[in-house]
Amino acid sequence: MTVTVVASRFYASEATGAAAGKLVVNFALPHQSVMTSQEVNQVDLSAVSGDLGILADHVPTIEQLKPGVIDFISDSGSQKYFVSGGFAIMNPNSVLNINAIEAFKLEDIDAQAVATNLAESQRLASSAKDEITKEAAAIEIELYESLQSALLGKS
């Protein structure tokens, strides 16, 4: 007896209702809900797999966020947040759920403090005597370099 298995791939279906043509965003941190059912036109984010621009009706996906900027673009303008990591889950109904470890409005970040902390992390990495200290400094360096890049508009 032979069994034939047929696999099929499903794509996002057409959005309906109030959110037709809009992306509905839920953005949460462990200690607060930043956005709940917020309608936007587009969300740009940095994922481990690459940079993404997400619109309504985007193919469902789960992405691991890397340190970088999430840009929420709506008719009234743009809101930019820097996140240190997390996950973005795009659902078939044009709802995007973003769960981040921590997030800060880009405009609230002090560029001088970032530069100072980056230099200190680089100093720690070069003078570290054990692997644990080196790895901790490397993580800090990655974060501060991402922050610096975001503040310079390169992300």
mmCIF file with all atom_site columns, N, CA, C and O in Angstrom, residues 24-61:
data_model
loop_
_atom_site.group_PDB
_atom_site.id
_atom_site.type_symbol
_atom_site.label_atom_id
_atom_site.label_alt_id
_atom_site.label_comp_id
_atom_site.label_asym_id
_atom_site.label_entity_id
_atom_site.label_seq_id
_atom_site.pdbx_PDB_ins_code
_atom_site.Cartn_x
_atom_site.Cartn_y
_atom_site.Cartn_z
_atom_site.occupancy
_atom_site.B_iso_or_equiv
_atom_site.pdbx_formal_charge
_atom_site.auth_seq_id
_atom_site.auth_comp_id
_atom_site.auth_asym_id
_atom_site.auth_atom_id
_atom_site.pdbx_PDB_model_num
ATOM 1   N N  . VAL A 1 24 ? -2.394 46.078 12.038 1.00 0.00 ? 24 VAL A N  1
ATOM 2   C CA . VAL A 1 24 ? -2.761 46.287 13.438 1.00 0.00 ? 24 VAL A CA 1
ATOM 3   C C  . VAL A 1 24 ? -1.605 45.770 14.302 1.00 0.00 ? 24 VAL A C  1
ATOM 4   O O  . VAL A 1 24 ? -1.209 44.613 14.187 1.00 0.00 ? 24 VAL A O  1
ATOM 5   N N  . VAL A 1 25 ? -1.070 46.654 15.164 1.00 0.00 ? 25 VAL A N  1
ATOM 6   C CA . VAL A 1 25 ? 0.130  46.332 15.941 1.00 0.00 ? 25 VAL A CA 1
ATOM 7   C C  . VAL A 1 25 ? -0.176 46.251 17.425 1.00 0.00 ? 25 VAL A C  1
ATOM 8   O O  . VAL A 1 25 ? -0.850 47.116 17.985 1.00 0.00 ? 25 VAL A O  1
ATOM 9   N N  . ASN A 1 26 ? 0.345  45.194 18.042 1.00 0.00 ? 26 ASN A N  1
ATOM 10  C CA . ASN A 1 26 ? 0.399  45.056 19.491 1.00 0.00 ? 26 ASN A CA 1
ATOM 11  C C  . ASN A 1 26 ? 1.879  44.973 19.849 1.00 0.00 ? 26 ASN A C  1
ATOM 12  O O  . ASN A 1 26 ? 2.588  44.095 19.351 1.00 0.00 ? 26 ASN A O  1
ATOM 13  N N  . PHE A 1 27 ? 2.355  45.901 20.663 1.00 0.00 ? 27 PHE A N  1
ATOM 14  C CA . PHE A 1 27 ? 3.778  45.993 21.009 1.00 0.00 ? 27 PHE A CA 1
ATOM 15  C C  . PHE A 1 27 ? 3.878  45.952 22.526 1.00 0.00 ? 27 PHE A C  1
ATOM 16  O O  . PHE A 1 27 ? 3.394  46.850 23.212 1.00 0.00 ? 27 PHE A O  1
ATOM 17  N N  . ALA A 1 28 ? 4.503  44.884 23.057 1.00 0.00 ? 28 ALA A N  1
ATOM 18  C CA . ALA A 1 28 ? 4.541  44.694 24.500 1.00 0.00 ? 28 ALA A CA 1
ATOM 19  C C  . ALA A 1 28 ? 5.948  44.452 25.008 1.00 0.00 ? 28 ALA A C  1
ATOM 20  O O  . ALA A 1 28 ? 6.778  43.831 24.334 1.00 0.00 ? 28 ALA A O  1
ATOM 21  N N  . LEU A 1 29 ? 6.185  44.949 26.213 1.00 0.00 ? 29 LEU A N  1
ATOM 22  C CA . LEU A 1 29 ? 7.403  44.701 26.972 1.00 0.00 ? 29 LEU A CA 1
ATOM 23  C C  . LEU A 1 29 ? 6.992  43.903 28.208 1.00 0.00 ? 29 LEU A C  1
ATOM 24  O O  . LEU A 1 29 ? 5.807  43.860 28.539 1.00 0.00 ? 29 LEU A O  1
ATOM 25  N N  . PRO A 1 30 ? 7.921  43.292 28.920 1.00 0.00 ? 30 PRO A N  1
ATOM 26  C CA . PRO A 1 30 ? 7.531  42.530 30.104 1.00 0.00 ? 30 PRO A CA 1
ATOM 27  C C  . PRO A 1 30 ? 6.782  43.355 31.153 1.00 0.00 ? 30 PRO A C  1
ATOM 28  O O  . PRO A 1 30 ? 5.933  42.834 31.857 1.00 0.00 ? 30 PRO A O  1
ATOM 29  N N  . HIS A 1 31 ? 7.048  44.642 31.218 1.00 0.00 ? 31 HIS A N  1
ATOM 30  C CA . HIS A 1 31 ? 6.467  45.490 32.251 1.00 0.00 ? 31 HIS A CA 1
ATOM 31  C C  . HIS A 1 31 ? 5.426  46.481 31.738 1.00 0.00 ? 31 HIS A C  1
ATOM 32  O O  . HIS A 1 31 ? 4.850  47.216 32.521 1.00 0.00 ? 31 HIS A O  1
ATOM 33  N N  . GLN A 1 32 ? 5.171  46.511 30.415 1.00 0.00 ? 32 GLN A N  1
ATOM 34  C CA . GLN A 1 32 ? 4.214  47.485 29.903 1.00 0.00 ? 32 GLN A CA 1
ATOM 35  C C  . GLN A 1 32 ? 3.764  47.137 28.487 1.00 0.00 ? 32 GLN A C  1
ATOM 36  O O  . GLN A 1 32 ? 4.485  46.488 27.739 1.00 0.00 ? 32 GLN A O  1
ATOM 37  N N  . SER A 1 33 ? 2.576  47.599 28.166 1.00 0.00 ? 33 SER A N  1
ATOM 38  C CA . SER A 1 33 ? 2.070  47.479 26.802 1.00 0.00 ? 33 SER A CA 1
ATOM 39  C C  . SER A 1 33 ? 2.290  48.828 26.120 1.00 0.00 ? 33 SER A C  1
ATOM 40  O O  . SER A 1 33 ? 1.718  49.838 26.526 1.00 0.00 ? 33 SER A O  1
ATOM 41  N N  . VAL A 1 34 ? 3.145  48.858 25.110 1.00 0.00 ? 34 VAL A N  1
ATOM 42  C CA . VAL A 1 34 ? 3.486  50.107 24.423 1.00 0.00 ? 34 VAL A CA 1
ATOM 43  C C  . VAL A 1 34 ? 2.383  50.485 23.432 1.00 0.00 ? 34 VAL A C  1
ATOM 44  O O  . VAL A 1 34 ? 1.992  51.632 23.339 1.00 0.00 ? 34 VAL A O  1
ATOM 45  N N  . MET A 1 35 ? 1.878  49.503 22.688 1.00 0.00 ? 35 MET A N  1
ATOM 46  C CA . MET A 1 35 ? 0.797  49.714 21.718 1.00 0.00 ? 35 MET A CA 1
ATOM 47  C C  . MET A 1 35 ? -0.186 48.556 21.813 1.00 0.00 ? 35 MET A C  1
ATOM 48  O O  . MET A 1 35 ? 0.230  47.405 21.919 1.00 0.00 ? 35 MET A O  1
ATOM 49  N N  . THR A 1 36 ? -1.454 48.883 21.736 1.00 0.00 ? 36 THR A N  1
ATOM 50  C CA . THR A 1 36 ? -2.492 47.857 21.721 1.00 0.00 ? 36 THR A CA 1
ATOM 51  C C  . THR A 1 36 ? -3.455 48.166 20.584 1.00 0.00 ? 36 THR A C  1
ATOM 52  O O  . THR A 1 36 ? -4.064 49.236 20.557 1.00 0.00 ? 36 THR A O  1
ATOM 53  N N  . SER A 1 37 ? -3.553 47.267 19.635 1.00 0.00 ? 37 SER A N  1
ATOM 54  C CA . SER A 1 37 ? -4.457 47.401 18.478 1.00 0.00 ? 37 SER A CA 1
ATOM 55  C C  . SER A 1 37 ? -4.281 48.737 17.761 1.00 0.00 ? 37 SER A C  1
ATOM 56  O O  . SER A 1 37 ? -5.251 49.362 17.345 1.00 0.00 ? 37 SER A O  1
ATOM 57  N N  . GLN A 1 38 ? -3.028 49.157 17.617 1.00 0.00 ? 38 GLN A N  1
ATOM 58  C CA . GLN A 1 38 ? -2.703 50.414 16.925 1.00 0.00 ? 38 GLN A CA 1
ATOM 59  C C  . GLN A 1 38 ? -2.650 50.160 15.425 1.00 0.00 ? 38 GLN A C  1
ATOM 60  O O  . GLN A 1 38 ? -1.926 49.273 14.981 1.00 0.00 ? 38 GLN A O  1
ATOM 61  N N  . GLU A 1 39 ? -3.396 50.921 14.638 1.00 0.00 ? 39 GLU A N  1
ATOM 62  C CA . GLU A 1 39 ? -3.359 50.777 13.185 1.00 0.00 ? 39 GLU A CA 1
ATOM 63  C C  . GLU A 1 39 ? -2.238 51.624 12.601 1.00 0.00 ? 39 GLU A C  1
ATOM 64  O O  . GLU A 1 39 ? -2.123 52.809 12.902 1.00 0.00 ? 39 GLU A O  1
ATOM 65  N N  . VAL A 1 40 ? -1.396 50.986 11.782 1.00 0.00 ? 40 VAL A N  1
ATOM 66  C CA . VAL A 1 40 ? -0.297 51.670 11.110 1.00 0.00 ? 40 VAL A CA 1
ATOM 67  C C  . VAL A 1 40 ? -0.269 51.235 9.652  1.00 0.00 ? 40 VAL A C  1
ATOM 68  O O  . VAL A 1 40 ? -0.901 50.245 9.280  1.00 0.00 ? 40 VAL A O  1
ATOM 69  N N  . ASN A 1 41 ? 0.487  51.966 8.844  1.00 0.00 ? 41 ASN A N  1
ATOM 70  C CA . ASN A 1 41 ? 0.627  51.607 7.430  1.00 0.00 ? 41 ASN A CA 1
ATOM 71  C C  . ASN A 1 41 ? 1.729  50.579 7.212  1.00 0.00 ? 41 ASN A C  1
ATOM 72  O O  . ASN A 1 41 ? 1.611  49.704 6.358  1.00 0.00 ? 41 ASN A O  1
ATOM 73  N N  . GLN A 1 42 ? 2.809  50.710 7.990  1.00 0.00 ? 42 GLN A N  1
ATOM 74  C CA . GLN A 1 42 ? 3.981  49.860 7.785  1.00 0.00 ? 42 GLN A CA 1
ATOM 75  C C  . GLN A 1 42 ? 4.806  49.815 9.054  1.00 0.00 ? 42 GLN A C  1
ATOM 76  O O  . GLN A 1 42 ? 4.837  50.774 9.823  1.00 0.00 ? 42 GLN A O  1
ATOM 77  N N  . VAL A 1 43 ? 5.511  48.698 9.241  1.00 0.00 ? 43 VAL A N  1
ATOM 78  C CA . VAL A 1 43 ? 6.481  48.563 10.324 1.00 0.00 ? 43 VAL A CA 1
ATOM 79  C C  . VAL A 1 43 ? 7.782  48.065 9.712  1.00 0.00 ? 43 VAL A C  1
ATOM 80  O O  . VAL A 1 43 ? 7.798  47.071 8.992  1.00 0.00 ? 43 VAL A O  1
ATOM 81  N N  . ASP A 1 44 ? 8.871  48.793 9.971  1.00 0.00 ? 44 ASP A N  1
ATOM 82  C CA . ASP A 1 44 ? 10.205 48.375 9.538  1.00 0.00 ? 44 ASP A CA 1
ATOM 83  C C  . ASP A 1 44 ? 10.952 47.909 10.779 1.00 0.00 ? 44 ASP A C  1
ATOM 84  O O  . ASP A 1 44 ? 10.947 48.602 11.801 1.00 0.00 ? 44 ASP A O  1
ATOM 85  N N  . LEU A 1 45 ? 11.586 46.733 10.688 1.00 0.00 ? 45 LEU A N  1
ATOM 86  C CA . LEU A 1 45 ? 12.298 46.204 11.842 1.00 0.00 ? 45 LEU A CA 1
ATOM 87  C C  . LEU A 1 45 ? 13.524 45.410 11.422 1.00 0.00 ? 45 LEU A C  1
ATOM 88  O O  . LEU A 1 45 ? 13.644 44.999 10.265 1.00 0.00 ? 45 LEU A O  1
ATOM 89  N N  . SER A 1 46 ? 14.424 45.210 12.383 1.00 0.00 ? 46 SER A N  1
ATOM 90  C CA . SER A 1 46 ? 15.646 44.440 12.158 1.00 0.00 ? 46 SER A CA 1
ATOM 91  C C  . SER A 1 46 ? 15.491 43.071 12.799 1.00 0.00 ? 46 SER A C  1
ATOM 92  O O  . SER A 1 46 ? 15.313 42.967 14.008 1.00 0.00 ? 46 SER A O  1
ATOM 93  N N  . ALA A 1 47 ? 15.562 42.039 11.971 1.00 0.00 ? 47 ALA A N  1
ATOM 94  C CA . ALA A 1 47 ? 15.457 40.669 12.463 1.00 0.00 ? 47 ALA A CA 1
ATOM 95  C C  . ALA A 1 47 ? 16.772 39.941 12.209 1.00 0.00 ? 47 ALA A C  1
ATOM 96  O O  . ALA A 1 47 ? 17.599 40.394 11.420 1.00 0.00 ? 47 ALA A O  1
ATOM 97  N N  . VAL A 1 48 ? 16.939 38.820 12.853 1.00 0.00 ? 48 VAL A N  1
ATOM 98  C CA . VAL A 1 48 ? 18.136 38.014 12.659 1.00 0.00 ? 48 VAL A CA 1
ATOM 99  C C  . VAL A 1 48 ? 18.259 37.600 11.188 1.00 0.00 ? 48 VAL A C  1
ATOM 100 O O  . VAL A 1 48 ? 19.351 37.538 10.630 1.00 0.00 ? 48 VAL A O  1
ATOM 101 N N  . SER A 1 49 ? 17.124 37.375 10.524 1.00 0.00 ? 49 SER A N  1
ATOM 102 C CA . SER A 1 49 ? 17.131 36.956 9.116  1.00 0.00 ? 49 SER A CA 1
ATOM 103 C C  . SER A 1 49 ? 17.347 38.122 8.150  1.00 0.00 ? 49 SER A C  1
ATOM 104 O O  . SER A 1 49 ? 17.533 37.900 6.960  1.00 0.00 ? 49 SER A O  1
ATOM 105 N N  . GLY A 1 50 ? 17.300 39.349 8.646  1.00 0.00 ? 50 GLY A N  1
ATOM 106 C CA . GLY A 1 50 ? 17.491 40.535 7.804  1.00 0.00 ? 50 GLY A CA 1
ATOM 107 C C  . GLY A 1 50 ? 16.499 41.619 8.160  1.00 0.00 ? 50 GLY A C  1
ATOM 108 O O  . GLY A 1 50 ? 15.638 41.435 9.022  1.00 0.00 ? 50 GLY A O  1
ATOM 109 N N  . ASP A 1 51 ? 16.600 42.748 7.497  1.00 0.00 ? 51 ASP A N  1
ATOM 110 C CA . ASP A 1 51 ? 15.676 43.859 7.736  1.00 0.00 ? 51 ASP A CA 1
ATOM 111 C C  . ASP A 1 51 ? 14.378 43.603 6.990  1.00 0.00 ? 51 ASP A C  1
ATOM 112 O O  . ASP A 1 51 ? 14.390 43.134 5.851  1.00 0.00 ? 51 ASP A O  1
ATOM 113 N N  . LEU A 1 52 ? 13.254 43.928 7.640  1.00 0.00 ? 52 LEU A N  1
ATOM 114 C CA . LEU A 1 52 ? 11.937 43.676 7.062  1.00 0.00 ? 52 LEU A CA 1
ATOM 115 C C  . LEU A 1 52 ? 11.107 44.946 7.043  1.00 0.00 ? 52 LEU A C  1
ATOM 116 O O  . LEU A 1 52 ? 11.141 45.736 7.979  1.00 0.00 ? 52 LEU A O  1
ATOM 117 N N  . GLY A 1 53 ? 10.320 45.105 5.987  1.00 0.00 ? 53 GLY A N  1
ATOM 118 C CA . GLY A 1 53 ? 9.278  46.110 5.911  1.00 0.00 ? 53 GLY A CA 1
ATOM 119 C C  . GLY A 1 53 ? 7.968  45.352 5.855  1.00 0.00 ? 53 GLY A C  1
ATOM 120 O O  . GLY A 1 53 ? 7.735  44.579 4.924  1.00 0.00 ? 53 GLY A O  1
ATOM 121 N N  . ILE A 1 54 ? 7.132  45.520 6.873  1.00 0.00 ? 54 ILE A N  1
ATOM 122 C CA . ILE A 1 54 ? 5.904  44.731 6.973  1.00 0.00 ? 54 ILE A CA 1
ATOM 123 C C  . ILE A 1 54 ? 4.697  45.621 6.717  1.00 0.00 ? 54 ILE A C  1
ATOM 124 O O  . ILE A 1 54 ? 4.541  46.666 7.341  1.00 0.00 ? 54 ILE A O  1
ATOM 125 N N  . LEU A 1 55 ? 3.863  45.175 5.781  1.00 0.00 ? 55 LEU A N  1
ATOM 126 C CA . LEU A 1 55 ? 2.615  45.858 5.437  1.00 0.00 ? 55 LEU A CA 1
ATOM 127 C C  . LEU A 1 55 ? 1.441  44.946 5.784  1.00 0.00 ? 55 LEU A C  1
ATOM 128 O O  . LEU A 1 55 ? 1.630  43.768 6.104  1.00 0.00 ? 55 LEU A O  1
ATOM 129 N N  . ALA A 1 56 ? 0.222  45.464 5.680  1.00 0.00 ? 56 ALA A N  1
ATOM 130 C CA . ALA A 1 56 ? -0.970 44.628 5.853  1.00 0.00 ? 56 ALA A CA 1
ATOM 131 C C  . ALA A 1 56 ? -0.911 43.490 4.842  1.00 0.00 ? 56 ALA A C  1
ATOM 132 O O  . ALA A 1 56 ? -0.333 43.637 3.752  1.00 0.00 ? 56 ALA A O  1
ATOM 133 N N  . ASP A 1 57 ? -1.464 42.361 5.191  1.00 0.00 ? 57 ASP A N  1
ATOM 134 C CA . ASP A 1 57 ? -1.512 41.167 4.340  1.00 0.00 ? 57 ASP A CA 1
ATOM 135 C C  . ASP A 1 57 ? -0.139 40.532 4.120  1.00 0.00 ? 57 ASP A C  1
ATOM 136 O O  . ASP A 1 57 ? 0.036  39.772 3.176  1.00 0.00 ? 57 ASP A O  1
ATOM 137 N N  . HIS A 1 58 ? 0.822  40.838 4.962  1.00 0.00 ? 58 HIS A N  1
ATOM 138 C CA . HIS A 1 58 ? 2.145  40.217 4.861  1.00 0.00 ? 58 HIS A CA 1
ATOM 139 C C  . HIS A 1 58 ? 2.018  38.720 5.135  1.00 0.00 ? 58 HIS A C  1
ATOM 140 O O  . HIS A 1 58 ? 1.155  38.284 5.889  1.00 0.00 ? 58 HIS A O  1
ATOM 141 N N  . VAL A 1 59 ? 2.868  37.946 4.531  1.00 0.00 ? 59 VAL A N  1
ATOM 142 C CA . VAL A 1 59 ? 2.890  36.506 4.766  1.00 0.00 ? 59 VAL A CA 1
ATOM 143 C C  . VAL A 1 59 ? 3.129  36.254 6.258  1.00 0.00 ? 59 VAL A C  1
ATOM 144 O O  . VAL A 1 59 ? 4.011  36.878 6.852  1.00 0.00 ? 59 VAL A O  1
ATOM 145 N N  . PRO A 1 60 ? 2.383  35.356 6.874  1.00 0.00 ? 60 PRO A N  1
ATOM 146 C CA . PRO A 1 60 ? 2.608  35.059 8.291  1.00 0.00 ? 60 PRO A CA 1
ATOM 147 C C  . PRO A 1 60 ? 4.045  34.596 8.534  1.00 0.00 ? 60 PRO A C  1
ATOM 148 O O  . PRO A 1 60 ? 4.595  33.815 7.751  1.00 0.00 ? 60 PRO A O  1
ATOM 149 N N  . THR A 1 61 ? 4.624  35.090 9.595  1.00 0.00 ? 61 THR A N  1
ATOM 150 C CA . THR A 1 61 ? 6.013  34.759 9.905  1.00 0.00 ? 61 THR A CA 1
ATOM 151 C C  . THR A 1 61 ? 6.288  34.996 11.382 1.00 0.00 ? 61 THR A C  1
ATOM 152 O O  . THR A 1 61 ? 5.566  35.740 12.051 1.00 0.00 ? 61 THR A O  1
#
